[in-house]
Coordinates of C-alpha atoms in Angstrom, one line a residue:
X56 CA 173.9 233.0 11.6
X57 CA 176.8 234.4 13.5
X58 CA 178.7 231.7 14.8
X59 CA 176.5 229.5 14.7
X60 CA 178.1 227.0 11.9
X61 CA 181.3 227.3 13.7
X62 CA 179.5 225.8 17.0
X63 CA 178.1 223.2 15.1
X64 CA 181.0 221.7 13.6
X65 CA 183.1 222.5 17.3
X66 CA 180.7 220.0 18.4
X67 CA 180.2 217.8 16.1
X68 CA 184.1 216.6 16.2
X69 CA 183.7 216.9 20.0
X70 CA 180.9 214.2 19.6
X71 CA 183.6 212.2 16.9
X72 CA 186.2 212.8 19.1
X73 CA 184.2 210.9 21.5
X74 CA 183.5 208.2 19.3
X75 CA 187.2 207.4 19.2
X76 CA 187.9 207.2 22.7
X77 CA 184.3 204.6 23.0
X78 CA 185.6 202.9 20.4
X79 CA 189.4 202.3 22.0
X80 CA 187.3 201.4 25.3
X81 CA 185.1 198.7 23.9
X82 CA 188.1 197.7 22.0
X83 CA 189.9 197.2 25.5
X84 CA 187.6 195.3 26.7
X85 CA 186.1 193.2 24.2
X86 CA 182.9 195.1 23.7
X87 CA 180.4 196.2 21.0
X88 CA 182.7 197.7 18.5
X89 CA 181.4 201.2 16.3
X90 CA 182.1 199.9 13.1
X91 CA 185.3 201.7 10.6
X92 CA 182.3 202.7 8.1
X93 CA 180.5 204.6 10.7
X94 CA 183.8 206.4 12.0
X95 CA 184.3 206.9 8.5
X96 CA 181.0 207.9 7.6
X97 CA 181.1 210.5 10.9
X98 CA 183.9 211.7 9.5
X99 CA 182.7 212.7 6.1
X100 CA 179.9 214.6 7.5
X101 CA 182.4 216.9 8.8
X102 CA 183.5 215.4 11.6
X103 CA 187.2 214.6 10.2
X104 CA 189.2 216.2 12.8
X105 CA 187.7 214.9 16.0
X106 CA 188.6 211.1 14.2
X107 CA 191.7 212.4 13.2
X108 CA 192.5 213.7 17.2
X109 CA 190.9 211.2 18.7
X110 CA 192.8 208.7 16.2
X111 CA 196.2 209.7 17.6
X112 CA 195.3 210.7 21.3
X113 CA 194.2 207.3 22.3
X114 CA 196.3 205.5 19.5
X115 CA 193.1 204.0 18.1
X116 CA 193.1 202.4 14.6
X117 CA 196.6 204.4 13.6
X118 CA 197.2 201.1 11.5
X119 CA 194.4 200.8 9.3
X120 CA 195.1 201.8 5.9
X121 CA 192.0 203.0 5.3
X122 CA 191.8 205.4 7.9
X123 CA 195.3 206.7 7.7
X124 CA 194.2 207.3 3.8
X125 CA 191.0 208.7 4.2
X126 CA 191.0 211.1 7.3
X127 CA 193.6 213.5 5.4
X128 CA 191.7 213.7 2.6
X129 CA 188.1 213.8 4.8
X130 CA 189.1 216.6 6.5
X131 CA 190.6 218.5 3.4
X132 CA 187.4 217.9 2.3
X133 CA 185.7 219.0 5.6
X134 CA 187.4 222.3 5.4
X135 CA 186.6 223.2 1.6
X136 CA 183.5 222.8 2.4
X137 CA 183.1 224.8 5.4
X138 CA 184.9 227.9 3.2
X139 CA 182.9 226.8 0.5
X140 CA 179.6 227.5 2.5
X141 CA 181.2 230.1 4.9
X142 CA 181.8 232.6 2.4
X143 CA 179.5 231.7 -0.9

């Protein structure tokens, strides 16, 4: 199990980063969007880093209070969860 958890987290955060890019593109085209609830749930399940990076890379949802408040909290929860399960 050497590095498998880390690889999964990297892949999942890459996916969540891509979700932010996709949602930004859909917002520009006025297409079908990803709900804020879905994005925050993805952040809760370990993808907060990807969502947070995507938020500022694409300047997307940077004025939404839910994201400004919850993403740092979820990111810290992700870190604590990672260290808890990694070193358990």
